[in-house]
mmCIF file of C-alpha atoms in Angstrom:
data_model
loop_
_atom_site.group_PDB
_atom_site.id
_atom_site.type_symbol
_atom_site.label_atom_id
_atom_site.label_comp_id
_atom_site.label_asym_id
_atom_site.label_seq_id
_atom_site.Cartn_x
_atom_site.Cartn_y
_atom_site.Cartn_z
ATOM 1 C CA UNK R 1485 -15.629 -11.901 -13.995
ATOM 2 C CA UNK R 1486 -13.172 -9.119 -13.414
ATOM 3 C CA UNK R 1487 -11.914 -10.512 -10.103
ATOM 4 C CA UNK R 1488 -10.471 -13.473 -11.934
ATOM 5 C CA UNK R 1489 -8.076 -11.023 -13.504
ATOM 6 C CA UNK R 1490 -6.129 -10.394 -10.328
ATOM 7 C CA UNK R 1491 -2.717 -11.939 -10.652
ATOM 8 C CA UNK R 1492 -1.588 -14.169 -7.822
ATOM 9 C CA UNK R 1493 0.623 -12.334 -5.380
ATOM 10 C CA UNK R 1494 4.192 -12.604 -6.648
ATOM 11 C CA UNK R 1495 5.647 -11.119 -3.438
ATOM 12 C CA UNK R 1496 8.284 -9.417 -5.562
ATOM 13 C CA UNK R 1497 8.372 -6.135 -3.732
ATOM 14 C CA UNK R 1498 7.311 -7.359 -0.290
ATOM 15 C CA UNK R 1499 9.595 -7.106 2.698
ATOM 16 C CA UNK R 1500 8.676 -8.859 5.936
ATOM 17 C CA UNK R 1501 9.482 -6.702 8.969
ATOM 18 C CA UNK R 1502 9.791 -8.670 12.208
ATOM 19 C CA UNK R 1503 9.915 -6.492 15.323
ATOM 20 C CA UNK R 1504 7.889 -6.462 18.533
ATOM 21 C CA UNK R 1505 7.875 -2.649 18.542
ATOM 22 C CA UNK R 1506 4.752 -1.396 16.780
ATOM 23 C CA UNK R 1507 6.384 2.022 16.466
ATOM 24 C CA UNK R 1508 9.369 0.590 14.607
ATOM 25 C CA UNK R 1509 6.958 -1.402 12.437
ATOM 26 C CA UNK R 1510 5.069 1.762 11.595
ATOM 27 C CA UNK R 1511 8.136 3.810 10.788
ATOM 28 C CA UNK R 1512 9.812 1.049 8.769
ATOM 29 C CA UNK R 1513 6.615 0.529 6.820
ATOM 30 C CA UNK R 1514 6.605 4.181 5.955
ATOM 31 C CA UNK R 1515 10.297 4.182 4.972
ATOM 32 C CA UNK R 1516 9.977 1.044 2.882
ATOM 33 C CA UNK R 1517 6.918 2.450 1.117
ATOM 34 C CA UNK R 1518 8.947 5.545 0.287
ATOM 35 C CA UNK R 1519 11.571 3.280 -1.248
ATOM 36 C CA UNK R 1520 8.929 1.470 -3.318
ATOM 37 C CA UNK R 1521 8.557 -1.691 -1.223
ATOM 38 C CA UNK R 1522 5.532 -3.077 0.558
ATOM 39 C CA UNK R 1523 6.121 -3.986 4.195
ATOM 40 C CA UNK R 1524 4.399 -6.977 5.773
ATOM 41 C CA UNK R 1525 4.416 -6.944 9.595
ATOM 42 C CA UNK R 1526 5.075 -9.648 12.150
ATOM 43 C CA UNK R 1527 5.233 -8.765 15.830
ATOM 44 C CA UNK R 1528 6.808 -11.980 17.112
ATOM 45 C CA UNK R 1529 8.537 -15.178 16.053
ATOM 46 C CA UNK R 1530 5.482 -17.381 15.417
ATOM 47 C CA UNK R 1531 3.832 -14.627 13.350
ATOM 48 C CA UNK R 1532 7.074 -14.214 11.401
ATOM 49 C CA UNK R 1533 7.321 -17.913 10.535
ATOM 50 C CA UNK R 1534 3.713 -17.890 9.372
ATOM 51 C CA UNK R 1535 4.058 -14.665 7.357
ATOM 52 C CA UNK R 1536 7.289 -15.841 5.695
ATOM 53 C CA UNK R 1537 5.251 -18.666 4.163
ATOM 54 C CA UNK R 1538 2.032 -16.857 3.367
ATOM 55 C CA UNK R 1539 3.396 -13.511 2.121
ATOM 56 C CA UNK R 1540 6.442 -14.995 0.360
ATOM 57 C CA UNK R 1541 8.530 -11.861 0.903
ATOM 58 C CA UNK R 1542 11.613 -11.109 -1.166
ATOM 59 C CA UNK R 1543 13.508 -10.159 1.991
ATOM 60 C CA UNK R 1544 13.112 -10.336 5.771
ATOM 61 C CA UNK R 1545 14.245 -7.640 8.234
ATOM 62 C CA UNK R 1546 14.482 -9.496 11.526
ATOM 63 C CA UNK R 1547 15.032 -7.913 14.932
ATOM 64 C CA UNK R 1548 17.445 -9.836 17.133
ATOM 65 C CA UNK R 1549 16.000 -8.719 20.472
ATOM 66 C CA UNK R 1550 12.420 -9.886 20.825
ATOM 67 C CA UNK R 1551 10.566 -11.317 23.817
ATOM 68 C CA UNK R 1552 9.635 -14.981 23.520
ATOM 69 C CA UNK R 1553 11.253 -16.476 20.467
ATOM 70 C CA UNK R 1554 14.431 -14.484 19.788
ATOM 71 C CA UNK R 1555 15.416 -13.246 16.335
ATOM 72 C CA UNK R 1556 18.215 -15.786 16.197
ATOM 73 C CA UNK R 1557 15.798 -18.628 16.913
ATOM 74 C CA UNK R 1558 13.421 -17.332 14.209
ATOM 75 C CA UNK R 1559 16.347 -17.192 11.789
ATOM 76 C CA UNK R 1560 17.346 -20.792 12.543
ATOM 77 C CA UNK R 1561 13.773 -21.999 11.980
ATOM 78 C CA UNK R 1562 13.448 -20.028 8.742
ATOM 79 C CA UNK R 1563 16.651 -21.563 7.425
ATOM 80 C CA UNK R 1564 15.594 -25.058 8.465
ATOM 81 C CA UNK R 1565 12.381 -24.939 6.446
ATOM 82 C CA UNK R 1566 12.990 -25.528 2.707
ATOM 83 C CA UNK R 1567 10.054 -23.243 1.899
ATOM 84 C CA UNK R 1568 11.551 -20.230 3.693
ATOM 85 C CA UNK R 1569 15.281 -20.964 3.632
ATOM 86 C CA UNK R 1570 15.973 -19.209 0.277
ATOM 87 C CA UNK R 1571 14.573 -15.858 1.564
ATOM 88 C CA UNK R 1572 17.478 -13.528 2.443
ATOM 89 C CA UNK R 1573 17.406 -12.281 6.045
ATOM 90 C CA UNK R 1574 18.930 -9.050 7.368
ATOM 91 C CA UNK R 1575 19.277 -8.981 11.143
ATOM 92 C CA UNK R 1576 18.424 -5.739 12.947
ATOM 93 C CA UNK R 1577 20.059 -4.878 16.220
ATOM 94 C CA UNK R 1578 20.206 -1.822 18.436
ATOM 95 C CA UNK R 1579 23.920 -2.120 19.043
ATOM 96 C CA UNK R 1580 26.602 -4.062 17.322
ATOM 97 C CA UNK R 1581 26.896 -7.059 19.578
ATOM 98 C CA UNK R 1582 29.706 -9.014 17.925
ATOM 99 C CA UNK R 1583 28.757 -12.506 19.077
ATOM 100 C CA UNK R 1584 25.068 -12.156 18.068
ATOM 101 C CA UNK R 1585 26.026 -10.914 14.628
ATOM 102 C CA UNK R 1586 28.529 -13.727 14.223
ATOM 103 C CA UNK R 1587 25.948 -16.306 15.276
ATOM 104 C CA UNK R 1588 23.440 -14.762 12.850
ATOM 105 C CA UNK R 1589 25.857 -14.959 9.935
ATOM 106 C CA UNK R 1590 26.648 -18.543 10.932
ATOM 107 C CA UNK R 1591 22.899 -19.308 10.905
ATOM 108 C CA UNK R 1592 22.428 -17.927 7.416
ATOM 109 C CA UNK R 1593 21.759 -14.161 7.737
ATOM 110 C CA UNK R 1594 23.048 -12.175 4.771
ATOM 111 C CA UNK R 1595 23.575 -8.853 6.531
ATOM 112 C CA UNK R 1596 22.816 -6.766 9.576
ATOM 113 C CA UNK R 1597 21.586 -3.279 10.310
ATOM 114 C CA UNK R 1598 22.296 -1.317 13.445
ATOM 115 C CA UNK R 1599 19.384 0.768 14.687
ATOM 116 C CA UNK R 1600 18.480 3.538 14.352
ATOM 117 C CA UNK R 1601 18.565 3.300 10.599
ATOM 118 C CA UNK R 1602 17.873 6.321 8.464
ATOM 119 C CA UNK R 1603 16.124 5.708 5.172
ATOM 120 C CA UNK R 1604 19.279 6.014 3.021
ATOM 121 C CA UNK R 1605 21.122 3.392 5.082
ATOM 122 C CA UNK R 1606 18.149 1.098 4.845
ATOM 123 C CA UNK R 1607 18.029 1.541 1.071
ATOM 124 C CA UNK R 1608 21.746 0.923 0.721
ATOM 125 C CA UNK R 1609 21.614 -2.246 2.797
ATOM 126 C CA UNK R 1610 18.607 -3.677 0.938
ATOM 127 C CA UNK R 1611 20.264 -3.004 -2.404
ATOM 128 C CA UNK R 1612 23.575 -4.352 -1.167
ATOM 129 C CA UNK R 1613 21.970 -7.610 -0.077
ATOM 130 C CA UNK R 1614 19.522 -8.059 -2.903
ATOM 131 C CA UNK R 1615 21.503 -6.439 -5.712
ATOM 132 C CA UNK R 1616 19.487 -6.728 -8.905
ATOM 133 C CA UNK R 1617 17.430 -9.499 -7.354
ATOM 134 C CA UNK R 1618 13.852 -9.850 -6.302
ATOM 135 C CA UNK R 1619 13.494 -7.042 -3.776
ATOM 136 C CA UNK R 1620 13.723 -4.385 -6.462
ATOM 137 C CA UNK R 1621 10.650 -2.201 -6.133
ATOM 138 C CA UNK N 601 27.149 3.995 24.922
ATOM 139 C CA UNK N 602 25.321 6.914 23.323
ATOM 140 C CA UNK N 603 22.940 8.959 25.460
ATOM 141 C CA UNK N 604 19.255 8.449 24.572
ATOM 142 C CA UNK N 605 17.854 11.221 22.346
ATOM 143 C CA UNK N 606 15.109 12.143 24.828
ATOM 144 C CA UNK N 607 14.993 12.319 28.611
ATOM 145 C CA UNK N 608 12.363 10.141 30.270
ATOM 146 C CA UNK N 609 10.171 13.199 30.827
ATOM 147 C CA UNK N 610 10.526 14.375 27.217
ATOM 148 C CA UNK N 611 9.680 10.951 25.856
ATOM 149 C CA UNK N 612 6.721 10.612 28.226
ATOM 150 C CA UNK N 613 5.391 13.948 26.980
ATOM 151 C CA UNK N 614 5.868 13.024 23.305
ATOM 152 C CA UNK N 615 4.234 9.649 23.835
ATOM 153 C CA UNK N 616 1.225 11.248 25.488
ATOM 154 C CA UNK N 617 1.042 14.083 22.944
ATOM 155 C CA UNK N 618 1.202 11.809 19.889
ATOM 156 C CA UNK N 619 -1.215 9.338 21.526
ATOM 157 C CA UNK N 620 -3.787 12.038 22.249
ATOM 158 C CA UNK N 621 -3.573 13.586 18.810
ATOM 159 C CA UNK N 622 -3.371 10.481 16.660
ATOM 160 C CA UNK N 623 -3.779 7.334 18.819
ATOM 161 C CA UNK N 624 -0.351 6.253 17.563
ATOM 162 C CA UNK N 625 1.527 4.379 20.251
ATOM 163 C CA UNK N 626 5.192 5.290 20.696
ATOM 164 C CA UNK N 627 7.304 2.715 22.507
ATOM 165 C CA UNK N 628 10.665 3.327 24.106
ATOM 166 C CA UNK N 629 12.362 0.652 21.990
ATOM 167 C CA UNK N 630 11.851 2.930 18.998
ATOM 168 C CA UNK N 631 13.143 6.086 20.704
ATOM 169 C CA UNK N 632 16.179 6.551 18.462
ATOM 170 C CA UNK N 633 14.231 5.842 15.283
ATOM 171 C CA UNK N 634 11.615 8.367 16.423
ATOM 172 C CA UNK N 635 14.361 10.952 17.005
ATOM 173 C CA UNK N 636 15.657 10.481 13.450
ATOM 174 C CA UNK N 637 12.207 10.928 11.962
ATOM 175 C CA UNK N 638 11.458 13.960 14.107
ATOM 176 C CA UNK N 639 14.856 15.382 13.087
ATOM 177 C CA UNK N 640 13.506 18.146 10.804
ATOM 178 C CA UNK N 641 10.985 19.420 13.398
ATOM 179 C CA UNK N 642 13.602 19.232 16.158
ATOM 180 C CA UNK N 643 16.077 21.225 14.040
ATOM 181 C CA UNK N 644 13.352 23.732 13.194
ATOM 182 C CA UNK N 645 12.672 24.240 16.914
ATOM 183 C CA UNK N 646 16.378 24.378 17.726
ATOM 184 C CA UNK N 647 16.440 21.561 20.297
ATOM 185 C CA UNK N 648 14.325 18.800 21.816
ATOM 186 C CA UNK N 649 13.474 20.847 24.979
ATOM 187 C CA UNK N 650 12.398 23.773 22.770
ATOM 188 C CA UNK N 651 10.235 21.492 20.615
ATOM 189 C CA UNK N 652 8.557 20.200 23.773
ATOM 190 C CA UNK N 653 7.994 23.788 24.999
ATOM 191 C CA UNK N 654 6.480 24.742 21.615
ATOM 192 C CA UNK N 655 4.166 21.736 21.662
ATOM 193 C CA UNK N 656 3.096 22.515 25.234
ATOM 194 C CA UNK N 657 2.409 26.157 24.325
ATOM 195 C CA UNK N 658 0.130 25.049 21.450
ATOM 196 C CA UNK N 659 0.953 28.332 19.730
ATOM 197 C CA UNK N 660 1.584 26.801 16.301
ATOM 198 C CA UNK N 661 -1.325 24.582 15.154
ATOM 199 C CA UNK N 662 0.755 23.341 12.213
ATOM 200 C CA UNK N 663 3.434 21.972 14.538
ATOM 201 C CA UNK N 664 1.206 19.192 15.907
ATOM 202 C CA UNK N 665 0.375 18.142 12.339
ATOM 203 C CA UNK N 666 4.071 18.147 11.341
ATOM 204 C CA UNK N 667 5.025 15.992 14.323
ATOM 205 C CA UNK N 668 2.294 13.431 13.603
ATOM 206 C CA UNK N 669 3.017 13.392 9.872
ATOM 207 C CA UNK N 670 6.700 12.776 10.588
ATOM 208 C CA UNK N 671 5.679 9.453 12.115
ATOM 209 C CA UNK N 672 2.416 8.289 10.517
ATOM 210 C CA UNK N 673 2.216 5.734 7.715
ATOM 211 C CA UNK N 674 0.252 6.473 4.579
ATOM 212 C CA UNK N 675 1.096 3.318 2.681
ATOM 213 C CA UNK N 676 -1.829 1.952 0.663
ATOM 214 C CA UNK N 677 -2.588 0.372 -2.707
ATOM 215 C CA UNK N 678 -5.644 -0.377 -4.801
ATOM 216 C CA UNK N 679 -7.295 -3.682 -3.781
ATOM 217 C CA UNK N 680 -4.577 -4.168 -1.197
ATOM 218 C CA UNK N 681 -4.087 -7.863 -0.317
ATOM 219 C CA UNK N 682 -6.859 -8.783 -2.825
ATOM 220 C CA UNK N 683 -8.543 -11.367 -0.537
ATOM 221 C CA UNK N 684 -10.541 -8.897 1.615
ATOM 222 C CA UNK N 685 -12.033 -7.471 -1.566
ATOM 223 C CA UNK N 686 -12.802 -10.939 -2.922
ATOM 224 C CA UNK N 687 -14.607 -11.698 0.359
ATOM 225 C CA UNK N 688 -16.436 -8.359 0.206
ATOM 226 C CA UNK N 689 -17.671 -9.263 -3.247
ATOM 227 C CA UNK N 690 -18.449 -12.941 -2.746
ATOM 228 C CA UNK N 691 -19.924 -12.914 0.745
ATOM 229 C CA UNK N 692 -20.124 -9.672 2.711
ATOM 230 C CA UNK N 693 -21.990 -7.480 0.242
ATOM 231 C CA UNK N 694 -24.374 -10.258 -0.959
ATOM 232 C CA UNK N 695 -25.214 -11.035 2.694
ATOM 233 C CA UNK N 696 -25.867 -7.423 3.656
ATOM 234 C CA UNK N 697 -27.772 -6.701 0.448
ATOM 235 C CA UNK N 698 -30.134 -9.600 1.215
ATOM 236 C CA UNK N 699 -30.645 -8.283 4.773
ATOM 237 C CA UNK N 700 -31.226 -4.690 3.676
ATOM 238 C CA UNK N 701 -33.710 -5.146 0.846
ATOM 239 C CA UNK N 702 -36.341 -3.093 2.669
ATOM 240 C CA UNK N 703 -34.140 -0.326 4.040
ATOM 241 C CA UNK N 704 -32.070 -0.142 0.818
ATOM 242 C CA UNK N 705 -29.312 1.614 2.721
ATOM 243 C CA UNK N 706 -25.675 0.758 3.388
ATOM 244 C CA UNK N 707 -22.956 2.617 5.253
ATOM 245 C CA UNK N 708 -19.321 1.735 4.613
ATOM 246 C CA UNK N 709 -16.470 3.355 6.514
ATOM 247 C CA UNK N 710 -12.747 3.300 5.736
ATOM 248 C CA UNK N 711 -11.177 4.463 9.006
ATOM 249 C CA UNK N 712 -7.668 5.252 7.760
ATOM 250 C CA UNK N 713 -8.070 5.835 4.059
ATOM 251 C CA UNK N 714 -4.761 7.571 3.352
ATOM 252 C CA UNK N 715 -4.631 8.684 -0.297
ATOM 253 C CA UNK N 716 -7.953 7.034 -1.122
ATOM 254 C CA UNK N 717 -7.080 3.769 -2.883
ATOM 255 C CA UNK N 718 -9.081 1.629 -0.428
ATOM 256 C CA UNK N 719 -12.442 3.454 -0.561
ATOM 257 C CA UNK N 720 -12.090 3.944 -4.316
ATOM 258 C CA UNK N 721 -11.418 0.197 -4.699
ATOM 259 C CA UNK N 722 -14.692 -0.450 -2.853
ATOM 260 C CA UNK N 723 -16.522 2.106 -5.013
ATOM 261 C CA UNK N 724 -15.197 0.543 -8.244
ATOM 262 C CA UNK N 725 -16.055 -2.952 -7.024
ATOM 263 C CA UNK N 726 -19.628 -1.842 -6.290
ATOM 264 C CA UNK N 727 -20.025 -0.203 -9.696
ATOM 265 C CA UNK N 728 -18.680 -3.313 -11.378
ATOM 266 C CA UNK N 729 -20.378 -6.099 -9.429
ATOM 267 C CA UNK N 730 -23.365 -4.520 -7.624
ATOM 268 C CA UNK N 731 -24.489 -1.634 -9.862
ATOM 269 C CA UNK N 732 -28.028 -1.757 -8.422
ATOM 270 C CA UNK N 733 -26.568 -0.418 -5.151
ATOM 271 C CA UNK N 734 -26.117 2.925 -6.898
ATOM 272 C CA UNK N 735 -29.900 3.293 -6.563
ATOM 273 C CA UNK N 736 -29.691 2.675 -2.800
ATOM 274 C CA UNK N 737 -28.848 5.108 -0.063
ATOM 275 C CA UNK N 738 -25.178 4.122 -0.228
ATOM 276 C CA UNK N 739 -22.620 6.013 1.810
ATOM 277 C CA UNK N 740 -18.893 5.385 1.592
ATOM 278 C CA UNK N 741 -17.184 7.498 4.219
ATOM 279 C CA UNK N 742 -13.385 7.669 4.177
ATOM 280 C CA UNK N 743 -11.465 9.350 6.984
ATOM 281 C CA UNK N 744 -7.843 9.966 7.837
ATOM 282 C CA UNK N 745 -5.899 12.009 10.317
ATOM 283 C CA UNK N 746 -3.852 13.757 7.655
ATOM 284 C CA UNK N 747 -5.352 16.652 5.694
ATOM 285 C CA UNK N 748 -2.460 16.344 3.270
ATOM 286 C CA UNK N 749 -3.301 12.787 2.186
ATOM 287 C CA UNK N 750 -7.024 13.607 2.122
ATOM 288 C CA UNK N 751 -6.378 16.420 -0.338
ATOM 289 C CA UNK N 752 -4.594 13.884 -2.560
ATOM 290 C CA UNK N 753 -7.448 11.406 -2.139
ATOM 291 C CA UNK N 754 -10.050 13.964 -3.224
ATOM 292 C CA UNK N 755 -8.005 14.727 -6.337
ATOM 293 C CA UNK N 756 -8.268 11.087 -7.382
ATOM 294 C CA UNK N 757 -5.076 11.383 -9.457
ATOM 295 C CA UNK N 758 -2.513 8.578 -9.229
ATOM 296 C CA UNK N 759 0.920 7.956 -10.705
ATOM 297 C CA UNK N 760 1.743 5.097 -13.039
ATOM 298 C CA UNK N 761 3.478 3.299 -10.141
ATOM 299 C CA UNK N 762 0.359 3.637 -7.966
ATOM 300 C CA UNK N 763 -2.011 2.267 -10.607
ATOM 301 C CA UNK N 764 0.444 -0.550 -11.345
ATOM 302 C CA UNK N 765 0.103 -1.730 -7.752
ATOM 303 C CA UNK N 766 -2.995 -3.878 -7.357
ATOM 304 C CA UNK N 767 -5.339 -2.300 -9.895
ATOM 305 C CA UNK N 768 -6.581 -4.809 -12.502
ATOM 306 C CA UNK N 769 -5.996 -3.504 -16.033
ATOM 307 C CA UNK N 770 -9.706 -3.570 -16.986
ATOM 308 C CA UNK N 771 -10.464 -1.315 -13.993
ATOM 309 C CA UNK N 772 -7.755 1.088 -15.109
ATOM 310 C CA UNK N 773 -9.171 1.247 -18.622
ATOM 311 C CA UNK N 774 -12.751 1.537 -17.443
ATOM 312 C CA UNK N 775 -12.465 3.995 -14.561
ATOM 313 C CA UNK N 776 -9.356 6.107 -15.214
ATOM 314 C CA UNK N 777 -8.345 8.660 -17.789
ATOM 315 C CA UNK N 778 -4.761 9.619 -18.536
ATOM 316 C CA UNK N 779 -3.954 13.283 -17.803
ATOM 317 C CA UNK N 780 -0.311 13.985 -18.596
ATOM 318 C CA UNK N 781 1.760 11.979 -16.147
ATOM 319 C CA UNK N 782 -1.133 10.896 -13.913
ATOM 320 C CA UNK N 783 -4.230 8.716 -14.141
ATOM 321 C CA UNK N 784 -7.418 10.505 -13.039
ATOM 322 C CA UNK N 785 -10.277 8.512 -11.558
ATOM 323 C CA UNK N 786 -13.676 9.052 -13.188
ATOM 324 C CA UNK N 787 -15.821 11.689 -11.443
ATOM 325 C CA UNK N 788 -18.705 9.230 -10.986
ATOM 326 C CA UNK N 789 -16.417 7.034 -8.813
ATOM 327 C CA UNK N 790 -14.903 9.995 -6.955
ATOM 328 C CA UNK N 791 -18.386 11.270 -6.113
ATOM 329 C CA UNK N 792 -19.243 7.983 -4.390
ATOM 330 C CA UNK N 793 -16.711 8.595 -1.614
ATOM 331 C CA UNK N 794 -16.951 11.278 1.061
ATOM 332 C CA UNK N 795 -13.566 12.179 2.565
ATOM 333 C CA UNK N 796 -13.260 13.764 6.007
ATOM 334 C CA UNK N 797 -10.434 14.446 8.453
ATOM 335 C CA UNK N 798 -10.779 12.400 11.630
ATOM 336 C CA UNK N 799 -8.676 11.568 14.650
ATOM 337 C CA UNK N 800 -9.929 8.113 15.665
ATOM 338 C CA UNK N 801 -9.635 9.172 19.306
ATOM 339 C CA UNK N 802 -12.088 12.073 18.814
ATOM 340 C CA UNK N 803 -15.869 11.913 18.279
ATOM 341 C CA UNK N 804 -16.948 9.962 15.187
ATOM 342 C CA UNK N 805 -19.210 11.543 12.597
ATOM 343 C CA UNK N 806 -21.559 8.599 12.048
ATOM 344 C CA UNK N 807 -25.258 9.123 12.639
ATOM 345 C CA UNK N 808 -26.378 5.761 11.254
ATOM 346 C CA UNK N 809 -25.084 2.302 12.235
ATOM 347 C CA UNK N 810 -22.140 1.318 10.074
ATOM 348 C CA UNK N 811 -22.574 -1.839 8.037
ATOM 349 C CA UNK N 812 -18.982 -2.409 6.905
ATOM 350 C CA UNK N 813 -15.815 -1.044 8.486
ATOM 351 C CA UNK N 814 -12.385 -1.219 6.895
ATOM 352 C CA UNK N 815 -9.814 -0.458 9.572
ATOM 353 C CA UNK N 816 -6.860 -2.343 8.219
ATOM 354 C CA UNK N 817 -3.309 -1.934 9.487
ATOM 355 C CA UNK N 818 -4.379 0.753 11.937
ATOM 356 C CA UNK N 819 -4.681 -0.891 15.332
ATOM 357 C CA UNK N 820 -1.313 -2.560 14.980
ATOM 358 C CA UNK N 821 0.217 0.829 15.824
ATOM 359 C CA UNK N 822 -1.895 1.374 18.956
ATOM 360 C CA UNK N 823 -1.359 0.075 22.455
ATOM 361 C CA UNK N 824 -3.670 -2.574 23.890
ATOM 362 C CA UNK N 825 -5.853 -0.120 25.830
ATOM 363 C CA UNK N 826 -6.404 2.018 22.733
ATOM 364 C CA UNK N 827 -7.263 -1.067 20.662
ATOM 365 C CA UNK N 828 -9.792 -2.174 23.276
ATOM 366 C CA UNK N 829 -11.305 1.290 23.366
ATOM 367 C CA UNK N 830 -11.580 1.395 19.553
ATOM 368 C CA UNK N 831 -13.211 -2.038 19.405
ATOM 369 C CA UNK N 832 -15.688 -0.944 22.107
ATOM 370 C CA UNK N 833 -16.563 2.108 20.075
ATOM 371 C CA UNK N 834 -16.858 0.057 16.881
ATOM 372 C CA UNK N 835 -19.159 -2.336 18.708
ATOM 373 C CA UNK N 836 -21.424 0.586 19.567
ATOM 374 C CA UNK N 837 -21.196 2.270 16.162
ATOM 375 C CA UNK N 838 -21.745 -0.768 13.939
ATOM 376 C CA UNK N 839 -24.938 -2.470 12.823
ATOM 377 C CA UNK N 840 -25.655 -5.693 14.785
ATOM 378 C CA UNK N 841 -24.761 -7.771 11.742
ATOM 379 C CA UNK N 842 -22.021 -5.455 10.449
ATOM 380 C CA UNK N 843 -18.653 -6.620 9.177
ATOM 381 C CA UNK N 844 -15.225 -5.431 10.281
ATOM 382 C CA UNK N 845 -12.096 -5.844 8.165
ATOM 383 C CA UNK N 846 -8.715 -5.625 9.901
ATOM 384 C CA UNK N 847 -5.192 -5.995 8.507
ATOM 385 C CA UNK N 848 -3.597 -9.382 7.914
ATOM 386 C CA UNK N 849 -1.388 -9.155 11.000
ATOM 387 C CA UNK N 850 -4.203 -7.962 13.249
ATOM 388 C CA UNK N 851 -6.176 -11.156 13.891
ATOM 389 C CA UNK N 852 -4.774 -11.557 17.386
ATOM 390 C CA UNK N 853 -5.522 -7.960 18.241
ATOM 391 C CA UNK N 854 -9.260 -8.444 18.377
ATOM 392 C CA UNK N 855 -9.923 -8.477 22.047
ATOM 393 C CA UNK N 856 -13.650 -7.935 21.890
ATOM 394 C CA UNK N 857 -16.145 -10.752 22.274
ATOM 395 C CA UNK N 858 -18.713 -9.185 19.944
ATOM 396 C CA UNK N 859 -16.678 -9.780 16.813
ATOM 397 C CA UNK N 860 -16.576 -13.277 15.390
ATOM 398 C CA UNK N 861 -14.129 -14.320 12.699
ATOM 399 C CA UNK N 862 -15.875 -15.042 9.448
ATOM 400 C CA UNK N 863 -15.059 -16.115 5.905
ATOM 401 C CA UNK N 864 -11.697 -17.136 4.524
ATOM 402 C CA UNK N 865 -9.163 -18.121 7.189
ATOM 403 C CA UNK N 866 -6.567 -15.902 5.516
ATOM 404 C CA UNK N 867 -8.659 -12.735 5.749
ATOM 405 C CA UNK N 868 -9.072 -10.781 8.983
ATOM 406 C CA UNK N 869 -12.819 -10.266 8.614
ATOM 407 C CA UNK N 870 -15.158 -10.289 11.609
ATOM 408 C CA UNK N 871 -18.911 -10.058 11.960
ATOM 409 C CA UNK N 872 -20.692 -8.638 14.955
ATOM 410 C CA UNK N 873 -22.902 -11.102 16.788
ATOM 411 C CA UNK N 874 -26.362 -10.924 15.256
ATOM 412 C CA UNK N 875 -28.104 -10.828 18.649
ATOM 413 C CA UNK N 876 -30.335 -7.976 17.567
ATOM 414 C CA UNK N 877 -30.887 -9.367 14.067
ATOM 415 C CA UNK N 878 -30.803 -7.428 10.799
ATOM 416 C CA UNK N 879 -32.220 -3.943 10.477
ATOM 417 C CA UNK N 880 -33.936 -4.336 7.114
#
């Protein structure tokens, strides 16, 4: 049966994008596809926690400012769970708010991106954080 | 703090314009990202106010397309996410085939087909697992907003990277032929799919009830009213026992009572209520 030949999802080139803006989701998905990655979307904290487990992404781009569960709270929960804690997280913010970034680094984020990010900055940051690691397309 | 890239009136116009012409929802949180992606068309016009004037004048039909294409996503792969296709094979198609034995007709619609990998995946799956359907009145309609991606889809030629993503090796060997640097899909598979340009907000081309709809990772980009409107229209356009596939993240977006979740918990597949029974 040919369907048995599908390999289980390795998640090697998947990036989980967590942002409540569907427009940012759409544009990031397009940019990440252009860079050879597959974007998985989560529109809020609970969806993000679920998707981090089911999609097993190589990297998470997590917006700080979200209604309901904030990005920082999502980050803390991701890092608390042994299943999701090894996944590197880049925090996304619209302005560089020093204290938020500091808190995020303290909670285990590996980098941050200030919006609006052009595709080359996005690429640079992903490569900087992941190096030769799993998020290579 | 930097000034926003658009005035409130300019953004309101763009939001309305893009919404009318593509159903894509633009939210203010993404304003700066939108400005970056519209950069080339803004520079071409000379300024944001001039771009808005040009769009209002509707003098350049290509301009609308360029604006939409600056923002739209065309990401797709063969057998994307695998599970929806497993469910299609193990449950959805066997169920509909058993209900349609008299009519011997099936209509499948991919509502945002991009460069064609999704409808071609369905066509290959049918050839492989349900070859007797080739003797039925089988219609696989694939639509997208972008003429550019549809032209690619009709070509049926994919790069090594594209065939590496999701396509099982036996399918590659069976249905594709190498032509220089690309892999060309066999004509008998290409012929199974009819590609057409379509703005989901405009009139739909279907004359017969649709049995299976793939509209994955589409509604996530629309606002709630647009999603509701699309689900209403799907409810009217689909067969009473038809199946609707949405994207993985779209489960919570189904705001219509007619569609009931079905199958594997991890797949966003919904069946219309069978109030009116099958149509076989």
